[in-house]
Protein backbone atom coordinates (compact mmCIF):
# COMPACT_ATOMS: atom_id res chain seq x y z
CA UNK A 1 0.00 0.00 0.00
CA UNK A 2 1.47 3.37 -1.04
CA UNK A 3 0.57 6.72 0.41
CA UNK A 4 1.35 10.02 -1.34
CA UNK A 5 0.72 13.26 0.49
CA UNK A 6 1.53 16.83 -0.37
CA UNK A 7 2.31 18.93 2.68
CA UNK A 8 2.93 22.62 3.04
CA UNK A 9 5.73 23.69 5.31
CA UNK A 10 6.50 27.20 6.48
CA UNK A 11 7.47 29.19 9.47
CA UNK A 12 8.14 32.75 8.21
CA UNK A 13 7.11 32.00 4.68
CA UNK A 14 5.66 29.05 2.74
CA UNK A 15 8.11 26.43 1.55
CA UNK A 16 7.91 23.72 -1.05
CA UNK A 17 5.56 20.79 -0.52
CA UNK A 18 6.75 17.64 1.29
CA UNK A 19 6.26 14.56 -0.85
CA UNK A 20 6.28 11.34 1.20
CA UNK A 21 6.04 7.78 -0.03
CA UNK A 22 5.39 4.93 2.37
CA UNK A 23 5.01 1.30 1.46
CA UNK A 24 3.44 -1.35 3.60
CA UNK A 25 4.65 -4.88 4.19
CA UNK A 26 4.15 -7.49 1.50
CA UNK A 27 1.17 -9.10 3.17
CA UNK A 28 -0.85 -5.91 2.82
CA UNK A 29 -0.41 -5.71 -0.92
CA UNK A 30 -2.36 -8.75 -2.03
CA UNK A 31 -5.22 -6.73 -3.48
CA UNK A 32 -3.06 -4.60 -5.85
CA UNK A 33 -2.85 -5.53 -9.49
CA UNK A 34 0.88 -4.75 -10.10
CA UNK A 35 1.97 -5.70 -6.52
CA UNK A 36 1.75 -2.05 -5.37
CA UNK A 37 -1.20 0.32 -4.72
CA UNK A 38 -0.76 4.08 -5.06
CA UNK A 39 -2.84 6.60 -3.27
CA UNK A 40 -2.58 10.24 -4.05
CA UNK A 41 -3.78 12.46 -1.24
CA UNK A 42 -4.92 15.22 -3.57
CA UNK A 43 -6.83 12.77 -5.75
CA UNK A 44 -8.25 11.12 -2.64
CA UNK A 45 -9.35 14.44 -1.23
CA UNK A 46 -10.76 15.37 -4.61
CA UNK A 47 -12.92 12.25 -4.62
CA UNK A 48 -14.16 12.91 -1.10
CA UNK A 49 -14.96 16.54 -1.84
CA UNK A 50 -17.05 15.96 -4.95
CA UNK A 51 -20.18 16.09 -2.83
CA UNK A 52 -19.15 19.29 -0.93
CA UNK A 53 -19.19 21.65 -3.87
CA UNK A 54 -17.33 22.77 -6.99
CA UNK A 55 -15.52 25.64 -5.29
CA UNK A 56 -13.57 23.38 -2.98
CA UNK A 57 -12.84 21.00 -5.82
CA UNK A 58 -11.38 23.87 -7.89
CA UNK A 59 -9.16 25.07 -5.09
CA UNK A 60 -7.96 21.50 -4.45
CA UNK A 61 -7.14 21.05 -8.15
CA UNK A 62 -5.17 24.25 -8.18
CA UNK A 63 -3.17 23.07 -5.11
CA UNK A 64 -2.29 19.83 -6.86
CA UNK A 65 -1.21 21.71 -9.98
CA UNK A 66 1.05 23.93 -7.92
CA UNK A 67 2.65 20.84 -6.42
CA UNK A 68 3.42 19.37 -9.82
CA UNK A 69 4.84 22.70 -11.00
CA UNK A 70 7.16 22.75 -8.00
CA UNK A 71 8.38 19.22 -8.72
CA UNK A 72 9.99 20.53 -11.86
CA UNK A 73 12.63 22.21 -9.66
CA UNK A 74 13.81 18.81 -8.22
CA UNK A 75 13.80 20.21 -4.68
CA UNK A 76 12.65 19.12 -1.24
CA UNK A 77 12.97 20.50 2.27
CA UNK A 78 13.59 19.30 5.82
CA UNK A 79 11.52 19.34 8.94
CA UNK A 80 10.34 22.87 9.82
CA UNK A 81 13.26 24.67 8.10
CA UNK A 82 13.03 27.68 5.74
CA UNK A 83 14.28 26.56 2.41
CA UNK A 84 15.26 28.86 -0.39
CA UNK A 85 13.27 27.78 -3.36
CA UNK A 86 16.21 27.36 -5.68
CA UNK A 87 17.23 24.38 -7.79
CA UNK A 88 20.50 24.03 -5.89
CA UNK A 89 19.02 23.41 -2.42
CA UNK A 90 17.45 19.97 -2.31
CA UNK A 91 17.08 18.08 0.99
CA UNK A 92 19.63 15.25 1.37
CA UNK A 93 17.03 12.70 2.44
CA UNK A 94 14.75 13.45 -0.46
CA UNK A 95 17.34 13.97 -3.14
CA UNK A 96 17.22 10.44 -4.39
CA UNK A 97 13.48 10.48 -4.27
CA UNK A 98 12.84 13.81 -6.05
CA UNK A 99 15.46 13.30 -8.72
CA UNK A 100 13.37 10.47 -10.07
CA UNK A 101 10.61 12.93 -10.93
CA UNK A 102 12.63 14.97 -13.43
CA UNK A 103 10.94 13.29 -16.31
CA UNK A 104 7.55 14.39 -15.01
CA UNK A 105 8.01 18.07 -15.94
CA UNK A 106 8.12 17.31 -19.64
CA UNK A 107 4.49 16.21 -19.57
CA UNK A 108 3.24 19.46 -17.96
CA UNK A 109 2.08 22.56 -19.92
CA UNK A 110 4.56 25.03 -21.36
CA UNK A 111 3.56 27.76 -18.87
CA UNK A 112 5.21 25.79 -16.07
CA UNK A 113 8.62 27.14 -17.08
CA UNK A 114 7.69 30.58 -15.76
CA UNK A 115 6.58 29.26 -12.33
CA UNK A 116 9.71 29.65 -10.11
CA UNK A 117 10.14 33.40 -10.48
CA UNK A 118 6.44 34.12 -10.07
CA UNK A 119 6.21 31.82 -7.08
CA UNK A 120 9.03 33.73 -5.36
CA UNK A 121 7.12 36.89 -5.85
CA UNK A 122 4.00 35.38 -4.34
CA UNK A 123 5.98 34.10 -1.29
CA UNK A 124 7.51 37.52 -0.65
CA UNK A 125 4.31 39.55 -0.94
CA UNK A 126 0.73 38.74 -0.40
CA UNK A 127 0.82 35.00 0.54
CA UNK A 128 2.58 35.73 3.83
CA UNK A 129 -0.57 37.26 5.17
CA UNK A 130 -2.49 33.99 4.79
CA UNK A 131 -0.04 31.97 6.92
CA UNK A 132 -1.43 31.97 10.49
CA UNK A 133 -0.50 30.46 13.82
CA UNK A 134 -3.04 27.67 13.48
CA UNK A 135 -1.57 26.61 10.19
CA UNK A 136 1.88 26.63 11.83
CA UNK A 137 0.73 24.21 14.51
CA UNK A 138 -0.78 21.92 11.95
CA UNK A 139 2.31 22.09 9.80
CA UNK A 140 4.48 21.25 12.81
CA UNK A 141 2.23 18.29 13.57
CA UNK A 142 2.54 17.20 9.98
CA UNK A 143 6.32 17.48 10.19
CA UNK A 144 6.30 15.29 13.28
CA UNK A 145 4.20 12.74 11.47
CA UNK A 146 6.57 12.97 8.53
CA UNK A 147 9.54 12.28 10.81
CA UNK A 148 7.77 9.27 12.30
CA UNK A 149 6.93 8.00 8.81
CA UNK A 150 10.55 8.45 7.75
CA UNK A 151 11.68 6.52 10.79
CA UNK A 152 9.22 3.74 10.04
CA UNK A 153 10.28 3.75 6.40
CA UNK A 154 13.96 3.65 7.37
CA UNK A 155 13.35 0.69 9.71
CA UNK A 156 11.03 -1.06 7.29
CA UNK A 157 12.54 -4.16 5.61
CA UNK A 158 10.53 -3.55 2.43
CA UNK A 159 11.98 -1.92 -0.62
CA UNK A 160 11.12 1.69 -1.60
CA UNK A 161 9.02 2.66 -4.56
CA UNK A 162 10.93 3.51 -7.71
CA UNK A 163 10.92 7.05 -9.02
CA UNK A 164 9.53 6.01 -12.38
CA UNK A 165 6.55 4.26 -10.84
CA UNK A 166 5.95 7.15 -8.44
CA UNK A 167 6.01 9.72 -11.25
CA UNK A 168 3.80 7.60 -13.45
CA UNK A 169 1.21 7.17 -10.70
CA UNK A 170 1.36 10.84 -9.74
CA UNK A 171 1.00 11.89 -13.35
CA UNK A 172 -1.93 9.52 -13.98
CA UNK A 173 -3.66 10.66 -10.80
CA UNK A 174 -3.41 14.35 -11.69
CA UNK A 175 -3.60 14.22 -15.49
CA UNK A 176 -7.37 14.52 -15.53
CA UNK A 177 -7.26 17.34 -13.01
CA UNK A 178 -5.02 19.55 -15.13
CA UNK A 179 -6.65 18.80 -18.48
CA UNK A 180 -8.98 21.78 -18.39
CA UNK A 181 -6.42 24.27 -17.12
CA UNK A 182 -3.66 23.92 -19.73
CA UNK A 183 -4.29 27.41 -21.09
CA UNK A 184 -4.41 29.08 -17.65
CA UNK A 185 -1.43 30.44 -15.86
CA UNK A 186 0.49 28.74 -13.03
CA UNK A 187 -0.04 31.74 -10.81
CA UNK A 188 -3.80 31.24 -10.70
CA UNK A 189 -3.41 27.56 -9.84
CA UNK A 190 -0.95 28.32 -7.04
CA UNK A 191 -3.25 30.98 -5.62
CA UNK A 192 -6.21 28.63 -5.57
CA UNK A 193 -4.15 25.88 -3.90
CA UNK A 194 -3.08 28.25 -1.14
CA UNK A 195 -6.71 29.07 -0.48
CA UNK A 196 -7.70 25.38 -0.28
CA UNK A 197 -4.72 24.46 1.94
CA UNK A 198 -6.50 25.33 5.16
CA UNK A 199 -9.50 23.24 4.16
CA UNK A 200 -7.49 20.12 3.30
CA UNK A 201 -4.88 20.15 6.03
CA UNK A 202 -7.24 18.92 8.79
CA UNK A 203 -8.35 15.94 6.76
CA UNK A 204 -4.79 15.18 5.80
CA UNK A 205 -3.61 15.37 9.39
CA UNK A 206 -6.30 12.99 10.61
CA UNK A 207 -5.68 10.69 7.72
CA UNK A 208 -1.93 10.74 8.26
CA UNK A 209 -2.34 10.15 11.98
CA UNK A 210 -4.52 7.18 11.22
CA UNK A 211 -2.03 5.85 8.69
CA UNK A 212 0.91 6.45 11.00
CA UNK A 213 -0.90 4.61 13.82
CA UNK A 214 -1.68 1.71 11.50
CA UNK A 215 1.90 1.62 10.26
CA UNK A 216 3.28 1.72 13.81
CA UNK A 217 0.97 -1.10 14.91
CA UNK A 218 1.88 -3.05 11.79
CA UNK A 219 5.55 -2.36 12.42
CA UNK A 220 5.28 -3.52 16.04
CA UNK A 221 3.32 -6.61 15.02
CA UNK A 222 5.83 -7.36 12.31
CA UNK A 223 8.72 -6.74 14.71
CA UNK A 224 7.22 -9.16 17.23
CA UNK A 225 6.51 -11.63 14.49
CA UNK A 226 10.01 -11.18 13.14
CA UNK A 227 11.57 -11.71 16.60
CA UNK A 228 9.40 -14.78 17.12
CA UNK A 229 10.31 -16.06 13.69
CA UNK A 230 13.99 -15.40 14.41
CA UNK A 231 13.77 -17.28 17.70
CA UNK A 232 11.88 -20.11 16.07
CA UNK A 233 14.35 -20.08 13.20
CA UNK A 234 17.27 -20.19 15.64
CA UNK A 235 15.61 -23.00 17.56
CA UNK A 236 14.87 -24.84 14.34
CA UNK A 237 18.44 -24.30 13.13
CA UNK A 238 19.78 -25.74 16.38
CA UNK A 239 17.28 -28.54 16.14
CA UNK A 240 18.28 -29.16 12.53
CA UNK A 241 21.94 -29.26 13.56
CA UNK A 242 21.15 -31.67 16.36
CA UNK A 243 19.10 -33.83 14.04
CA UNK A 244 21.85 -33.72 11.44
CA UNK A 245 24.36 -34.83 14.08
CA UNK A 246 21.98 -37.55 15.19
CA UNK A 247 21.47 -38.60 11.58
CA UNK A 248 25.23 -38.66 11.06
CA UNK A 249 25.69 -40.69 14.23
CA UNK A 250 22.87 -43.01 13.21
CA UNK A 251 24.36 -43.36 9.74
CA UNK A 252 27.78 -44.07 11.25
CA UNK A 253 26.29 -46.63 13.62
CA UNK A 254 24.23 -48.11 10.79
CA UNK A 255 27.32 -48.33 8.57
CA UNK A 256 29.32 -49.88 11.39
CA UNK A 257 26.55 -52.35 12.22
CA UNK A 258 26.11 -53.08 8.52
CA UNK A 259 29.81 -53.75 8.16
CA UNK A 260 29.82 -55.94 11.27
CA UNK A 261 26.69 -57.76 10.12
CA UNK A 262 28.17 -58.19 6.64
CA UNK A 263 31.40 -59.51 8.13
CA UNK A 264 29.52 -61.84 10.43
CA UNK A 265 27.30 -63.09 7.60
CA UNK A 266 30.36 -63.53 5.39
CA UNK A 267 32.12 -65.55 8.07
CA UNK A 268 28.98 -67.57 8.73
CA UNK A 269 28.55 -68.16 5.00
CA UNK A 270 32.17 -69.28 4.63
CA UNK A 271 31.80 -71.57 7.65
CA UNK A 272 28.57 -73.00 6.27
CA UNK A 273 30.25 -73.45 2.91
CA UNK A 274 33.15 -75.33 4.52
CA UNK A 275 30.77 -77.44 6.57
CA UNK A 276 28.68 -78.15 3.51
CA UNK A 277 31.72 -79.16 1.47
CA UNK A 278 32.95 -81.37 4.32
CA UNK A 279 29.52 -82.93 4.71
CA UNK A 280 29.33 -83.48 0.94
CA UNK A 281 32.72 -85.24 1.04
CA UNK A 282 31.64 -87.39 3.96
CA UNK A 283 28.35 -88.24 2.29
CA UNK A 284 30.17 -89.04 -0.94
CA UNK A 285 32.53 -91.41 0.86
CA UNK A 286 29.65 -92.94 2.75
CA UNK A 287 27.68 -93.32 -0.46
CA UNK A 288 30.63 -95.05 -2.09
CA UNK A 289 30.94 -97.42 0.89
CA UNK A 290 27.22 -98.07 0.82
CA UNK A 291 27.38 -98.83 -2.89
CA UNK A 292 30.21 -101.29 -2.27
CA UNK A 293 28.29 -102.85 0.62
CA UNK A 294 25.21 -102.95 -1.58
CA UNK A 295 27.14 -104.87 -4.22
CA UNK A 296 28.48 -107.27 -1.61
CA UNK A 297 25.00 -107.65 -0.13
CA UNK A 298 23.56 -108.45 -3.54
CA UNK A 299 26.18 -111.19 -3.96
CA UNK A 300 25.47 -112.42 -0.42
CA UNK A 301 21.74 -112.36 -1.11
CA UNK A 302 22.19 -114.53 -4.19
CA UNK A 303 24.40 -116.93 -2.25
CA UNK A 304 22.03 -117.00 0.69
CA UNK A 305 19.09 -117.60 -1.61
CA UNK A 306 20.80 -120.66 -3.01
CA UNK A 307 21.69 -121.82 0.52
CA UNK A 308 18.15 -121.14 1.64
CA UNK A 309 16.78 -123.26 -1.14
CA UNK A 310 19.14 -126.04 -0.19
CA UNK A 311 18.25 -125.72 3.47
CA UNK A 312 14.58 -125.75 2.60
CA UNK A 313 15.08 -129.01 0.77
CA UNK A 314 17.13 -130.39 3.64
CA UNK A 315 14.55 -129.17 6.12
CA UNK A 316 11.82 -130.84 4.15
CA UNK A 317 13.84 -134.03 4.15
CA UNK A 318 14.52 -133.77 7.88
CA UNK A 319 10.88 -133.00 8.51
CA UNK A 320 9.89 -136.11 6.68
CA UNK A 321 12.51 -138.04 8.59
CA UNK A 322 11.26 -136.57 11.85
CA UNK A 323 7.75 -137.59 10.99
CA UNK A 324 9.00 -141.10 10.31
CA UNK A 325 10.89 -141.02 13.61
CA UNK A 326 7.76 -139.83 15.37
CA UNK A 327 5.79 -142.66 13.83
CA UNK A 328 8.49 -145.07 14.86
CA UNK A 329 8.49 -143.61 18.37
CA UNK A 330 4.75 -143.98 18.50
CA UNK A 331 5.07 -147.60 17.44
CA UNK A 332 7.75 -148.13 20.04
CA UNK A 333 5.52 -146.56 22.70
CA UNK A 334 2.70 -148.88 21.69
CA UNK A 335 5.07 -151.78 21.86
CA UNK A 336 6.30 -150.53 25.22
CA UNK A 337 2.77 -150.38 26.52
CA UNK A 338 2.07 -153.87 25.29
CA UNK A 339 5.26 -155.12 26.89
CA UNK A 340 4.41 -153.35 30.12
CA UNK A 341 0.96 -154.90 30.08
CA UNK A 342 2.39 -158.32 29.44
CA UNK A 343 5.02 -157.70 32.11
CA UNK A 344 2.34 -156.71 34.57
CA UNK A 345 0.40 -159.84 33.82
CA UNK A 346 3.52 -161.99 34.18
CA UNK A 347 4.39 -160.26 37.40
CA UNK A 348 0.89 -160.77 38.72
CA UNK A 349 1.05 -164.45 37.91
CA UNK A 350 4.51 -164.62 39.37
CA UNK A 351 3.27 -163.00 42.56
CA UNK A 352 0.46 -165.49 42.79
CA UNK A 353 2.85 -168.38 42.32
CA UNK A 354 5.26 -166.81 44.77
CA UNK A 355 2.54 -166.43 47.36
CA UNK A 356 1.51 -170.02 46.82
CA UNK A 357 5.10 -171.16 47.09
CA UNK A 358 5.57 -168.98 50.15
CA UNK A 359 2.55 -170.52 51.79
CA UNK A 360 3.83 -173.95 50.87
CA UNK A 361 7.25 -173.10 52.24
CA UNK A 362 5.69 -171.80 55.42
CA UNK A 363 3.63 -174.93 55.81
CA UNK A 364 6.61 -177.11 55.15
CA UNK A 365 8.72 -175.08 57.57
CA UNK A 366 6.12 -175.34 60.26
CA UNK A 367 5.82 -178.99 59.63
CA UNK A 368 9.58 -179.35 59.73
CA UNK A 369 9.77 -177.47 62.99
CA UNK A 370 7.07 -179.56 64.39
CA UNK A 371 8.83 -182.75 63.35
CA UNK A 372 12.16 -181.52 64.74
CA UNK A 373 10.51 -180.67 68.03
CA UNK A 374 8.79 -183.99 68.11
CA UNK A 375 12.07 -185.75 67.40
CA UNK A 376 13.90 -183.85 70.12
CA UNK A 377 11.17 -184.55 72.60
CA UNK A 378 11.33 -188.13 71.71
CA UNK A 379 15.10 -188.17 72.05
CA UNK A 380 15.43 -185.71 74.91
CA UNK A 381 12.20 -185.11 76.62
CA UNK A 382 13.38 -182.15 78.79
CA UNK A 383 15.30 -180.12 76.15
CA UNK A 384 12.60 -179.94 73.52
CA UNK A 385 10.68 -177.18 75.17
CA UNK A 386 13.73 -174.91 75.66
CA UNK A 387 14.83 -175.40 72.05
CA UNK A 388 11.35 -174.73 70.80
CA UNK A 389 11.27 -171.48 72.72
CA UNK A 390 14.60 -170.24 71.41
CA UNK A 391 13.56 -171.24 67.92
CA UNK A 392 10.36 -169.23 68.21
CA UNK A 393 12.28 -166.25 69.44
CA UNK A 394 14.66 -166.44 66.48
CA UNK A 395 11.75 -166.84 64.10
CA UNK A 396 10.04 -163.75 65.54
CA UNK A 397 13.19 -161.70 65.08
CA UNK A 398 13.53 -162.99 61.56
CA UNK A 399 9.93 -162.08 60.79
CA UNK A 400 10.45 -158.50 62.05
CA UNK A 401 13.61 -158.12 60.00
CA UNK A 402 11.87 -159.39 56.87
CA UNK A 403 8.95 -157.03 57.45
CA UNK A 404 11.34 -154.06 57.71
CA UNK A 405 13.18 -155.12 54.58
CA UNK A 406 9.83 -155.57 52.86
CA UNK A 407 8.83 -151.97 53.76
CA UNK A 408 12.18 -150.65 52.52
CA UNK A 409 11.90 -152.55 49.27
CA UNK A 410 8.38 -151.28 48.77
CA UNK A 411 9.61 -147.67 49.11
CA UNK A 412 12.46 -148.32 46.71
CA UNK A 413 10.04 -149.97 44.32
CA UNK A 414 7.81 -146.92 44.32
CA UNK A 415 10.75 -144.55 43.76
CA UNK A 416 12.16 -146.60 40.92
CA UNK A 417 8.74 -146.99 39.35
CA UNK A 418 8.27 -143.20 39.36
CA UNK A 419 11.74 -142.62 37.91
CA UNK A 420 11.23 -145.15 35.16
CA UNK A 421 7.88 -143.71 34.22
CA UNK A 422 9.21 -140.14 34.24
CA UNK A 423 12.28 -141.07 32.18
CA UNK A 424 10.46 -143.21 29.64
CA UNK A 425 7.36 -141.11 29.02
CA UNK A 426 8.61 -137.51 29.53
CA UNK A 427 9.96 -136.84 26.06
CA UNK A 428 7.15 -138.56 24.22
CA UNK A 429 4.50 -136.79 26.27
CA UNK A 430 6.12 -133.37 25.62
CA UNK A 431 6.40 -133.97 21.88
CA UNK A 432 2.86 -135.18 21.29
CA UNK A 433 0.87 -133.43 24.00
CA UNK A 434 2.40 -129.88 23.94
CA UNK A 435 2.10 -128.02 20.60
CA UNK A 436 4.37 -125.18 21.81
CA UNK A 437 7.21 -127.64 22.31
CA UNK A 438 6.63 -128.99 18.83
CA UNK A 439 6.64 -125.43 17.48
CA UNK A 440 9.88 -124.68 19.37
CA UNK A 441 11.39 -127.82 17.96
CA UNK A 442 10.20 -126.83 14.49
CA UNK A 443 11.65 -123.32 15.00
CA UNK A 444 14.96 -124.83 16.13
CA UNK A 445 14.94 -127.06 13.08
CA UNK A 446 14.21 -124.06 10.81
CA UNK A 447 17.02 -121.99 12.35
CA UNK A 448 19.54 -124.83 12.52
CA UNK A 449 21.88 -125.71 9.70
CA UNK A 450 22.04 -129.01 7.87
CA UNK A 451 25.06 -130.29 9.77
CA UNK A 452 23.57 -129.35 13.09
CA UNK A 453 20.33 -131.15 12.26
CA UNK A 454 22.22 -134.25 11.21
CA UNK A 455 24.33 -134.22 14.37
CA UNK A 456 21.29 -133.65 16.58
CA UNK A 457 19.43 -136.50 14.90
CA UNK A 458 22.33 -138.87 15.35
CA UNK A 459 22.75 -137.87 18.95
CA UNK A 460 19.03 -138.39 19.59
CA UNK A 461 19.14 -141.81 17.99
CA UNK A 462 22.08 -142.78 20.22
CA UNK A 463 20.26 -141.48 23.29
CA UNK A 464 17.15 -143.46 22.35
CA UNK A 465 19.23 -146.58 21.84
CA UNK A 466 20.98 -146.21 25.19
CA UNK A 467 17.68 -145.47 26.90
CA UNK A 468 16.11 -148.57 25.38
CA UNK A 469 19.05 -150.72 26.48
CA UNK A 470 18.92 -149.20 29.95
CA UNK A 471 15.18 -149.84 30.24
CA UNK A 472 15.64 -153.46 29.17
CA UNK A 473 18.34 -153.97 31.76
CA UNK A 474 16.22 -152.44 34.52
CA UNK A 475 13.22 -154.59 33.62
CA UNK A 476 15.34 -157.74 33.60
CA UNK A 477 16.96 -156.82 36.91
CA UNK A 478 13.57 -156.17 38.48
CA UNK A 479 12.19 -159.40 37.13
CA UNK A 480 15.20 -161.28 38.50
CA UNK A 481 15.39 -159.75 41.93
CA UNK A 482 12.10 -158.14 42.94
CA UNK A 483 9.24 -158.34 40.45
CA UNK A 484 6.85 -156.66 42.92
CA UNK A 485 8.42 -153.29 42.09
CA UNK A 486 6.71 -153.34 38.70
CA UNK A 487 3.30 -153.68 40.28
CA UNK A 488 0.82 -150.83 39.58
CA UNK A 489 -1.13 -149.94 42.67
CA UNK A 490 -4.74 -149.15 42.09
Coordinates of N, CA and C in Angstrom, one line a residue, residues 20-22 144-156:
X20 N 5.9 12.5 0.5 CA 6.3 11.3 1.2 C 5.7 10.1 0.5
X21 N 6.5 9.1 0.6 CA 6.0 7.8 0.0 C 6.3 6.7 1.0
X22 N 5.3 6.1 1.4 CA 5.4 4.9 2.4 C 4.8 3.7 1.7
X144 N 6.1 16.4 12.3 CA 6.3 15.3 13.3 C 5.8 14.0 12.7
X145 N 4.7 14.0 12.1 CA 4.2 12.7 11.5 C 5.1 12.3 10.3
X146 N 5.6 13.3 9.6 CA 6.6 13.0 8.5 C 7.8 12.3 9.1
X147 N 8.3 12.9 10.2 CA 9.5 12.3 10.8 C 9.3 10.9 11.3
X148 N 8.1 10.6 11.9 CA 7.8 9.3 12.3 C 7.6 8.3 11.1
X149 N 7.0 8.8 10.0 CA 6.9 8.0 8.8 C 8.3 7.7 8.2
X150 N 9.2 8.7 8.3 CA 10.6 8.5 7.7 C 11.3 7.4 8.6
X151 N 11.1 7.5 9.9 CA 11.7 6.5 10.8 C 11.1 5.1 10.5
X152 N 9.8 5.0 10.4 CA 9.2 3.7 10.0 C 9.7 3.2 8.7
X153 N 9.8 4.2 7.7 CA 10.3 3.8 6.4 C 11.7 3.4 6.4
X154 N 12.5 4.0 7.3 CA 14.0 3.7 7.4 C 14.1 2.3 8.0
X155 N 13.3 2.0 9.0 CA 13.3 0.7 9.7 C 12.6 -0.4 9.0
X156 N 11.8 0.0 8.0 CA 11.0 -1.1 7.3 C 11.9 -1.9 6.4

